[in-house]
Coordinates of C-alpha atoms in Angstrom, one line a residue:
Q24 CA 19.2 34.3 -121.2
V25 CA 17.2 33.8 -118.5
E26 CA 14.3 35.6 -118.5
S27 CA 13.9 38.4 -115.5
L28 CA 11.5 37.8 -112.7
Y29 CA 9.1 41.0 -111.0
P30 CA 7.8 40.1 -108.1
R31 CA 6.9 43.6 -107.4
P32 CA 7.2 46.9 -109.2
G33 CA 10.0 48.0 -109.4
W34 CA 12.7 44.4 -108.4
V35 CA 13.8 42.6 -111.1
E36 CA 14.7 39.2 -109.8
L37 CA 16.6 35.6 -111.6
E38 CA 15.7 32.7 -110.5
P39 CA 18.4 30.5 -109.6
E40 CA 17.8 27.3 -109.9
L41 CA 16.8 28.3 -113.8
L42 CA 20.3 30.4 -114.2
W43 CA 22.4 26.6 -113.2
S44 CA 20.0 24.7 -115.8
Q45 CA 20.7 27.3 -118.7
F46 CA 24.0 27.6 -118.5
V47 CA 25.3 23.7 -117.6
A48 CA 22.4 23.3 -120.6
V49 CA 24.1 26.3 -122.8
V50 CA 27.8 25.4 -121.5
K51 CA 26.4 21.2 -123.5
E52 CA 25.7 22.7 -125.9
A53 CA 28.1 24.6 -126.6
V54 CA 30.4 21.7 -127.1
Q55 CA 28.2 20.0 -129.1
A56 CA 27.8 22.5 -131.9
A57 CA 31.4 22.4 -131.9
G58 CA 31.8 18.6 -133.1
L59 CA 33.7 18.1 -130.0
H60 CA 33.6 15.8 -127.0
M61 CA 33.8 17.5 -123.0
R62 CA 37.1 15.0 -122.1
Q63 CA 38.3 17.5 -124.9
I64 CA 38.3 20.9 -123.7
A65 CA 41.4 22.1 -121.5
G66 CA 39.3 24.9 -120.0
L67 CA 36.1 27.2 -119.0
G68 CA 36.2 30.5 -118.9
I69 CA 33.2 32.0 -116.4
S70 CA 31.6 35.7 -118.3
T71 CA 29.1 36.7 -116.3
Q72 CA 26.7 39.5 -115.4
R73 CA 28.6 42.0 -112.6
G74 CA 26.3 43.9 -110.3
T75 CA 23.6 40.9 -109.9
F76 CA 23.6 38.4 -106.3
I77 CA 22.1 36.3 -104.3
T78 CA 23.1 34.9 -100.9
W79 CA 22.4 32.0 -99.2
H80 CA 23.3 29.4 -96.3
K81 CA 26.8 28.1 -96.5
R82 CA 26.0 24.4 -94.5
T83 CA 22.9 23.6 -97.0
G84 CA 23.1 25.9 -100.4
K85 CA 19.5 26.8 -100.6
P86 CA 19.6 31.0 -101.8
F87 CA 18.2 33.2 -99.2
H88 CA 16.0 35.0 -102.0
N89 CA 16.4 35.4 -105.9
F90 CA 18.9 37.1 -107.7
I91 CA 18.6 40.9 -107.2
S92 CA 19.3 42.0 -110.7
W93 CA 21.7 44.9 -111.5
Q94 CA 18.6 46.8 -112.6
D95 CA 16.4 46.1 -109.3
L96 CA 15.4 49.5 -108.0
R97 CA 14.2 47.9 -104.1
S98 CA 16.0 49.8 -102.8
A99 CA 15.6 53.1 -104.2
E100 CA 14.1 54.9 -101.0
L101 CA 17.2 54.0 -99.2
V102 CA 19.5 55.4 -102.0
N103 CA 17.5 58.8 -101.6
S104 CA 17.4 58.6 -97.3
W105 CA 20.8 58.4 -97.6
N106 CA 21.4 60.4 -100.2
K107 CA 19.9 63.6 -98.2
S108 CA 21.1 62.5 -95.2
L109 CA 23.1 64.5 -92.5
L110 CA 25.5 61.5 -92.3
L111 CA 26.4 61.3 -95.6
K112 CA 27.8 65.3 -95.6
V113 CA 29.9 65.3 -93.1
I114 CA 31.8 62.4 -95.1
H115 CA 31.9 64.5 -98.2
V116 CA 33.6 67.2 -96.1
I117 CA 36.1 65.3 -93.7
F118 CA 37.2 64.0 -97.6
T119 CA 37.5 66.3 -99.5
V120 CA 39.9 68.1 -96.3
L121 CA 42.6 64.4 -96.3
H122 CA 42.2 65.3 -100.3
F123 CA 43.1 68.6 -100.2
L124 CA 45.8 68.4 -97.2
T125 CA 47.0 64.8 -98.8
G126 CA 46.1 65.3 -102.3
N127 CA 45.7 61.2 -102.4
D128 CA 43.5 59.7 -104.9
R129 CA 42.0 57.6 -102.7
Y130 CA 40.2 60.6 -100.9
L131 CA 38.7 61.6 -103.7
A132 CA 35.4 59.1 -104.1
P133 CA 33.6 59.8 -100.6
S134 CA 34.0 63.1 -101.1
F135 CA 31.6 63.9 -103.2
L136 CA 30.3 59.6 -102.8
T137 CA 26.8 60.1 -103.4
F138 CA 24.3 55.7 -103.7
S139 CA 22.6 54.8 -106.7
T140 CA 20.3 51.8 -106.8
Q141 CA 22.7 50.4 -108.9
Q142 CA 25.4 49.5 -106.5
T143 CA 25.2 45.8 -104.7
S144 CA 25.8 47.9 -101.4
M145 CA 22.9 49.5 -101.0
K146 CA 21.0 46.3 -102.3
L147 CA 22.6 43.8 -99.4
S148 CA 21.8 46.2 -97.1
W149 CA 18.1 46.0 -98.1
V150 CA 19.0 42.0 -98.0
F151 CA 20.0 42.5 -94.3
K152 CA 17.5 45.3 -93.0
N153 CA 14.1 42.9 -94.5
M154 CA 15.3 39.7 -94.6
Y155 CA 16.1 37.4 -91.4
E156 CA 16.7 34.1 -92.7
A157 CA 19.8 36.2 -94.4
E158 CA 20.6 38.1 -90.9
E159 CA 20.3 35.5 -88.3
A160 CA 22.7 32.6 -90.5
A161 CA 25.2 36.3 -91.1
K162 CA 25.6 36.0 -87.3
K163 CA 26.5 33.0 -87.1
N164 CA 28.7 33.0 -90.2
Y165 CA 26.5 30.8 -92.2
C166 CA 26.3 33.3 -95.4
C167 CA 27.5 33.3 -98.4
F168 CA 27.3 36.6 -100.4
G169 CA 28.1 36.0 -104.6
T170 CA 27.5 37.9 -108.1
V171 CA 26.5 34.9 -110.5
D172 CA 30.2 33.4 -111.2
T173 CA 30.8 32.9 -107.2
W174 CA 27.4 31.1 -106.9
L175 CA 28.2 29.0 -110.8
L176 CA 32.2 28.2 -108.6
Y177 CA 29.9 27.2 -106.3
R178 CA 27.7 24.5 -107.9
L179 CA 30.0 23.4 -110.9
T180 CA 32.4 22.1 -107.4
K181 CA 29.4 21.4 -105.6
G182 CA 29.9 23.8 -102.5
S183 CA 33.9 23.3 -102.5
V184 CA 35.0 26.7 -104.5
Y185 CA 33.9 29.9 -103.2
A186 CA 35.7 32.4 -104.5
T187 CA 35.4 35.3 -106.9
D188 CA 37.8 37.3 -109.4
Y189 CA 39.0 40.9 -109.3
S190 CA 37.1 42.0 -111.9
N191 CA 33.9 41.1 -110.3
A192 CA 34.3 41.8 -107.0
S193 CA 35.5 45.8 -108.0
A194 CA 32.2 45.8 -110.3
T195 CA 30.4 45.8 -106.8
G196 CA 31.4 48.9 -105.4
V197 CA 32.2 47.3 -102.0
F198 CA 35.7 45.7 -102.8
E199 CA 38.2 48.9 -102.5
P200 CA 40.5 48.6 -105.4
F201 CA 42.9 51.1 -104.1
T202 CA 43.5 48.2 -101.2
K203 CA 42.7 44.8 -103.6
C204 CA 39.7 44.1 -100.1
W205 CA 36.2 44.3 -99.4
N206 CA 35.6 47.4 -97.6
P207 CA 34.7 47.0 -93.8
T208 CA 34.5 50.5 -93.4
L209 CA 31.3 51.4 -96.5
C210 CA 30.1 47.5 -95.1
N211 CA 30.1 49.2 -91.3
L212 CA 28.1 52.4 -92.4
L213 CA 25.2 49.8 -94.1
S214 CA 25.1 47.2 -91.7
I215 CA 26.7 44.6 -93.8
P216 CA 28.4 41.7 -91.9
M217 CA 32.1 41.7 -93.5
S218 CA 31.9 37.6 -92.5
I219 CA 29.4 36.7 -96.7
Y220 CA 32.1 37.7 -98.8
P221 CA 34.7 35.3 -100.7
P222 CA 38.2 35.1 -101.8
V223 CA 39.1 37.1 -104.5
K224 CA 41.4 35.2 -106.9
D225 CA 43.3 36.3 -110.3
T226 CA 41.0 36.6 -113.7
S227 CA 43.5 34.1 -115.2
F228 CA 43.8 31.4 -112.3
N229 CA 43.4 27.4 -112.3
F230 CA 39.5 28.2 -109.9
G231 CA 39.1 24.1 -109.1
S232 CA 37.4 21.8 -111.3
A233 CA 34.0 21.4 -112.9
D234 CA 32.3 17.9 -111.1
S235 CA 32.6 15.9 -112.9
E236 CA 28.8 14.2 -112.9
I237 CA 28.3 17.5 -113.7
F238 CA 29.7 16.8 -117.3
G239 CA 30.8 13.4 -118.1
V240 CA 34.8 14.2 -117.0
P241 CA 36.4 17.4 -114.5
I242 CA 36.5 20.4 -116.4
P243 CA 39.2 22.7 -115.0
I244 CA 37.8 26.5 -114.6
M245 CA 40.4 29.0 -115.3
A246 CA 39.5 32.1 -115.9
V247 CA 36.6 33.8 -113.6
V248 CA 35.7 37.5 -115.1
A249 CA 32.9 40.3 -115.3
D250 CA 31.3 40.4 -118.7
Q251 CA 32.3 43.9 -119.4
Q252 CA 35.5 43.3 -117.8
S253 CA 35.8 40.9 -120.7
A254 CA 34.5 42.0 -123.1
M255 CA 37.2 45.0 -122.5
F256 CA 39.4 42.1 -123.1
G257 CA 37.7 40.2 -126.4
E258 CA 37.9 43.0 -127.9
C259 CA 41.6 43.5 -127.3
C260 CA 42.1 46.6 -125.3
F261 CA 45.3 46.0 -123.4
D262 CA 46.5 48.9 -123.7
P263 CA 46.2 52.8 -122.3
G264 CA 43.3 54.4 -123.7
D265 CA 41.9 52.1 -125.1
V266 CA 38.3 52.7 -125.2
K267 CA 35.4 49.7 -125.4
L268 CA 31.8 50.6 -126.4
T269 CA 29.1 48.0 -125.3
M270 CA 25.8 48.3 -126.0
G271 CA 23.6 45.4 -125.2
T272 CA 21.0 45.1 -121.7
G273 CA 22.8 48.5 -120.7
G274 CA 25.2 50.3 -122.3
F275 CA 29.0 50.2 -120.7
W276 CA 32.0 52.7 -121.9
D277 CA 35.4 52.0 -120.2
V278 CA 39.0 53.2 -121.1
N279 CA 42.3 51.4 -120.0
T280 CA 43.9 53.0 -117.4
G281 CA 47.1 50.7 -117.1
E282 CA 48.7 50.7 -114.3
H283 CA 47.1 54.0 -113.0
L284 CA 43.7 54.0 -111.0
F285 CA 41.2 56.9 -111.4
A286 CA 39.5 57.9 -108.5
S287 CA 35.3 57.5 -109.0
R288 CA 34.1 61.4 -110.4
R289 CA 30.4 62.0 -111.3
G290 CA 28.8 59.5 -113.2
L291 CA 32.5 57.5 -114.2
Y292 CA 33.9 54.6 -111.8
P293 CA 37.0 52.9 -111.4
L294 CA 36.5 49.2 -112.2
I295 CA 39.9 46.5 -111.4
G296 CA 39.6 45.2 -115.4
W297 CA 42.1 42.2 -114.5
K298 CA 44.9 40.2 -112.9
I299 CA 47.0 37.4 -114.3
G300 CA 49.4 36.9 -111.9
E301 CA 52.0 40.7 -111.2
E302 CA 49.6 42.5 -114.0
V303 CA 47.2 44.4 -112.2
V304 CA 44.9 46.6 -115.1
Y305 CA 42.1 49.2 -114.0
L306 CA 39.7 50.5 -116.1
T307 CA 37.1 53.6 -115.9
E308 CA 33.8 52.9 -116.9
G309 CA 30.4 54.8 -117.6
C310 CA 27.6 53.5 -117.7
M311 CA 23.8 53.3 -119.0
S312 CA 20.5 51.6 -118.6
D313 CA 17.8 51.0 -121.4
I314 CA 19.4 50.2 -124.4
G315 CA 19.0 46.8 -125.0
T316 CA 16.0 46.6 -123.2
A317 CA 13.8 49.4 -124.9
I318 CA 14.6 48.3 -128.2
K319 CA 13.1 44.9 -127.0
W320 CA 10.0 46.8 -125.1
A321 CA 9.0 48.5 -128.5
Q322 CA 9.3 45.5 -130.1
D323 CA 7.7 44.0 -127.0
I324 CA 4.8 46.0 -128.0
N325 CA 4.9 46.2 -132.1
L326 CA 6.4 49.4 -132.8
F327 CA 8.4 46.4 -135.6
T328 CA 8.4 42.9 -135.6
N329 CA 12.3 42.3 -136.3
V330 CA 15.0 44.4 -133.8
D331 CA 16.9 43.9 -138.4
E332 CA 13.8 46.7 -139.3
T333 CA 14.7 48.9 -136.9
E334 CA 17.9 51.2 -139.1
K335 CA 15.6 50.6 -142.1
M336 CA 12.3 52.6 -140.7
A337 CA 15.3 55.1 -138.4
R338 CA 16.9 56.4 -142.0
S339 CA 13.2 55.9 -143.7
I340 CA 12.6 59.3 -142.2
V341 CA 14.9 62.9 -141.7
D342 CA 14.5 63.6 -138.1
S343 CA 12.6 62.1 -135.6
Q344 CA 10.4 65.1 -136.4
G345 CA 11.0 66.9 -131.9
V346 CA 9.9 63.6 -130.9
C347 CA 12.4 61.8 -127.6
F348 CA 12.1 58.4 -126.2
V349 CA 14.2 60.0 -121.9
P350 CA 14.5 55.6 -121.0
G351 CA 14.1 54.5 -117.5
F352 CA 17.2 56.0 -116.3
Q353 CA 20.6 56.8 -117.2
V354 CA 24.2 57.8 -116.3
S355 CA 25.3 61.2 -113.9
V356 CA 21.7 61.8 -113.0
N357 CA 21.7 59.3 -110.0
D358 CA 18.0 59.2 -109.7
P359 CA 15.2 55.9 -109.5
Y360 CA 12.8 58.5 -110.5
L361 CA 12.9 58.9 -113.1
C362 CA 10.2 58.7 -115.6
A363 CA 10.8 56.5 -119.1
S364 CA 8.5 58.3 -121.5
F365 CA 8.1 59.7 -125.1
M366 CA 8.2 63.6 -125.4
G367 CA 6.5 65.5 -128.7
L368 CA 4.5 63.6 -129.9
K369 CA 2.1 65.2 -132.9
P370 CA -1.3 63.9 -134.8
S371 CA 1.5 63.1 -137.4
T372 CA 3.3 60.6 -135.3
T373 CA 4.5 57.2 -136.8
R374 CA 5.7 54.6 -135.5
N375 CA 8.9 55.5 -137.5
H376 CA 9.1 58.4 -135.5
L377 CA 8.6 56.3 -132.7
V378 CA 12.2 53.7 -133.3
R379 CA 13.6 56.7 -135.4
A380 CA 13.9 58.9 -130.9
I381 CA 14.0 55.1 -129.1
L382 CA 18.2 54.9 -131.9
E383 CA 17.8 58.6 -131.6
S384 CA 18.3 58.1 -127.5
V385 CA 21.0 55.8 -127.8
A386 CA 23.4 57.7 -130.1
F387 CA 22.7 61.1 -127.6
R388 CA 23.4 59.4 -124.5
N389 CA 26.7 57.6 -125.8
K390 CA 28.2 61.5 -126.7
R391 CA 26.6 62.7 -123.5
L392 CA 28.5 59.8 -121.6
Y393 CA 32.7 60.0 -124.3
D394 CA 32.2 64.0 -123.3
I395 CA 32.4 63.5 -119.6
I396 CA 35.2 60.5 -120.3
V397 CA 36.9 63.4 -122.4
K398 CA 37.3 65.8 -119.9
K399 CA 37.4 63.5 -116.4
V400 CA 40.0 61.0 -118.0
R401 CA 43.6 62.4 -118.3
I402 CA 44.1 60.0 -121.0
P403 CA 44.5 60.1 -125.1
L404 CA 41.8 57.8 -126.0
Q405 CA 42.7 55.3 -129.6
T406 CA 40.2 53.7 -131.4
V407 CA 36.8 53.0 -130.0
R408 CA 36.1 49.1 -129.9
A409 CA 32.4 48.6 -130.4
D410 CA 29.9 45.2 -129.2
G411 CA 27.2 44.1 -127.7
G412 CA 23.6 43.8 -129.8
V413 CA 22.8 47.0 -130.2
S414 CA 26.3 47.4 -131.9
N415 CA 24.7 45.9 -134.7
N416 CA 22.1 48.6 -135.8
S417 CA 24.7 50.8 -138.4
F418 CA 22.6 53.3 -137.7
V419 CA 23.0 53.7 -134.0
M420 CA 26.6 52.8 -134.9
Q421 CA 26.7 56.2 -137.2
M422 CA 25.2 58.9 -135.4
T423 CA 27.2 57.6 -133.0
S424 CA 30.7 58.9 -134.7
D425 CA 28.8 61.8 -136.1
L426 CA 28.3 62.7 -132.8
I427 CA 31.9 62.1 -131.0
N428 CA 33.5 62.8 -134.0
K429 CA 35.4 59.3 -133.7
K430 CA 36.6 56.8 -135.7
I431 CA 34.6 53.4 -134.2
E432 CA 35.6 49.5 -135.1
K433 CA 32.9 46.6 -135.4
P434 CA 34.0 43.3 -134.9
A435 CA 33.1 40.2 -136.5
S436 CA 31.1 38.7 -133.3
A437 CA 29.3 41.1 -131.3
D438 CA 29.8 39.1 -128.3
M439 CA 33.1 39.9 -127.0
S440 CA 32.2 38.5 -123.6
S441 CA 32.6 35.3 -123.9
L442 CA 35.2 35.3 -126.1
G443 CA 37.5 37.3 -123.8
A444 CA 36.9 34.7 -120.9
A445 CA 38.3 32.2 -124.1
F446 CA 41.2 34.2 -124.2
L447 CA 42.2 34.1 -120.1
A448 CA 41.1 31.0 -119.8
G449 CA 43.8 29.9 -123.3
L450 CA 45.6 31.8 -120.9
A451 CA 45.3 30.3 -118.4
S452 CA 45.4 26.9 -119.6
G453 CA 48.6 27.2 -122.0
F454 CA 46.2 26.4 -125.3
W455 CA 48.4 30.9 -126.2
T456 CA 51.5 32.0 -124.1
D457 CA 50.7 35.8 -124.6
K458 CA 47.9 38.8 -125.5
E459 CA 50.5 39.9 -129.0
Q460 CA 48.1 35.9 -129.8
L461 CA 45.2 37.1 -129.2
K462 CA 45.4 40.1 -130.6
K463 CA 46.1 38.5 -134.2
L464 CA 42.7 36.1 -133.8
R465 CA 41.3 39.7 -133.4
Q466 CA 38.4 39.9 -137.1
I467 CA 37.0 43.6 -137.8
E468 CA 33.9 42.8 -139.9
A469 CA 33.6 47.0 -140.5
V470 CA 34.5 50.5 -139.9
F471 CA 32.1 53.8 -138.7
E472 CA 34.4 57.5 -139.2
P473 CA 32.6 60.4 -139.4
Q474 CA 30.0 61.6 -141.9
K475 CA 28.4 64.5 -140.9
D476 CA 29.6 67.3 -138.0
S477 CA 28.4 66.5 -134.6
E478 CA 26.6 70.3 -135.1
E479 CA 23.8 69.2 -137.1
Y480 CA 22.3 66.7 -134.1
R481 CA 22.7 69.8 -132.0
P482 CA 18.5 71.3 -132.2
A483 CA 17.6 67.6 -132.6
M484 CA 20.2 66.7 -129.1
D485 CA 19.5 70.2 -127.3
T486 CA 15.9 69.5 -127.4
W487 CA 16.6 65.9 -126.2
L488 CA 18.1 67.4 -122.7
Q489 CA 15.1 69.1 -122.5
A490 CA 12.6 66.2 -122.6
M491 CA 15.0 64.6 -120.0
K492 CA 15.8 66.9 -117.5
H493 CA 11.5 67.2 -117.6
S494 CA 11.1 63.8 -117.0
L495 CA 13.6 63.7 -113.5
H496 CA 12.3 63.0 -110.1
W497 CA 8.9 61.8 -111.1

């Protein structure tokens, strides 16, 4: 885990050289821990955070800036001005008419297009408005753009491979999933040069080999995949209607929609899950920020010593006594100025109430997002499969199961992103021949089934929704 940098309020960055050195160290440690030698590695699969990106000089390889994190808010003013602009309103009208006349879902998303601070597009626009070196290099076709996967590929191959895959590209918001191309209209609108983008390859694919100087031997790079899509693959959510819930730093609900690509709906976004040869699998995703980050913050300010304590603390009281926790910003709100806050504090409020309020906020947001998915995605949903560090908290898991009235499976390992990358690399290298073999490797540690009627949580959730409304547009 590379520590984030906060150079200014709202800015979140990662240092590229530190990320690179830690990546190499982790690969070496993993091979050593498995009792293997580098010569025995058939292929390397890379799963990375998606919305975090960097730009660098094509000839020198020198970055123009640190990685800009998906959590970064530097584009907030730009997002706000665009969302209020007359031009965006005109775009809405044009595409609403086109959708009405053609019935083509491709025109549905732009008909209510809004920008958010989480999107790579707005932060990239900010880069070319504020970083002269990047702008000048782009004019000469010397500027490279890459999410974390592209940067690692570039470094692993000493600059000989410059590429990304469909899962990472589709998560940038600059890639058009309908046409499977970088979006020239959006780039023109935001003054982002088209020359900066890498070629897009299959997810399970031979990208070339890591330079032998790095690991001692050349290791084939057989898969590159975005973390959420990788977790989906690791959970074996291969069929339409399969649902994956990841609760890590952020929270992500993903639904396999098969060959059908649903246009963006408010709070939900279409993604390419993976492309393997002729097979293209699409997902619909909703996301929440500040899941694991909020819990880590609570630990940092000594609300508890060990994360394992939180479940016991939450269960030691019957309710949060009306205390509500509102995290930084949430799905479908699109408000970068949402104020993180505790509300309903009383003289009787204890650390247990604060911790329970934080955990309840995770379950309430899960419920809110699940309801949007049920309403908007026209596919019968199957069993929910959960992963990520917060899925180890049985209080959150049980409350979520109760609220959505659905069974949730938790795998033996919470790190499904790594397993998904391994599965994809194994398929490309011939270690496994088909997905049926992968399904047999699934190990379920726990199953959470609804135990309470969701209506029992109604008063607490209504109070929390009120608290959230009071925190908007701070």
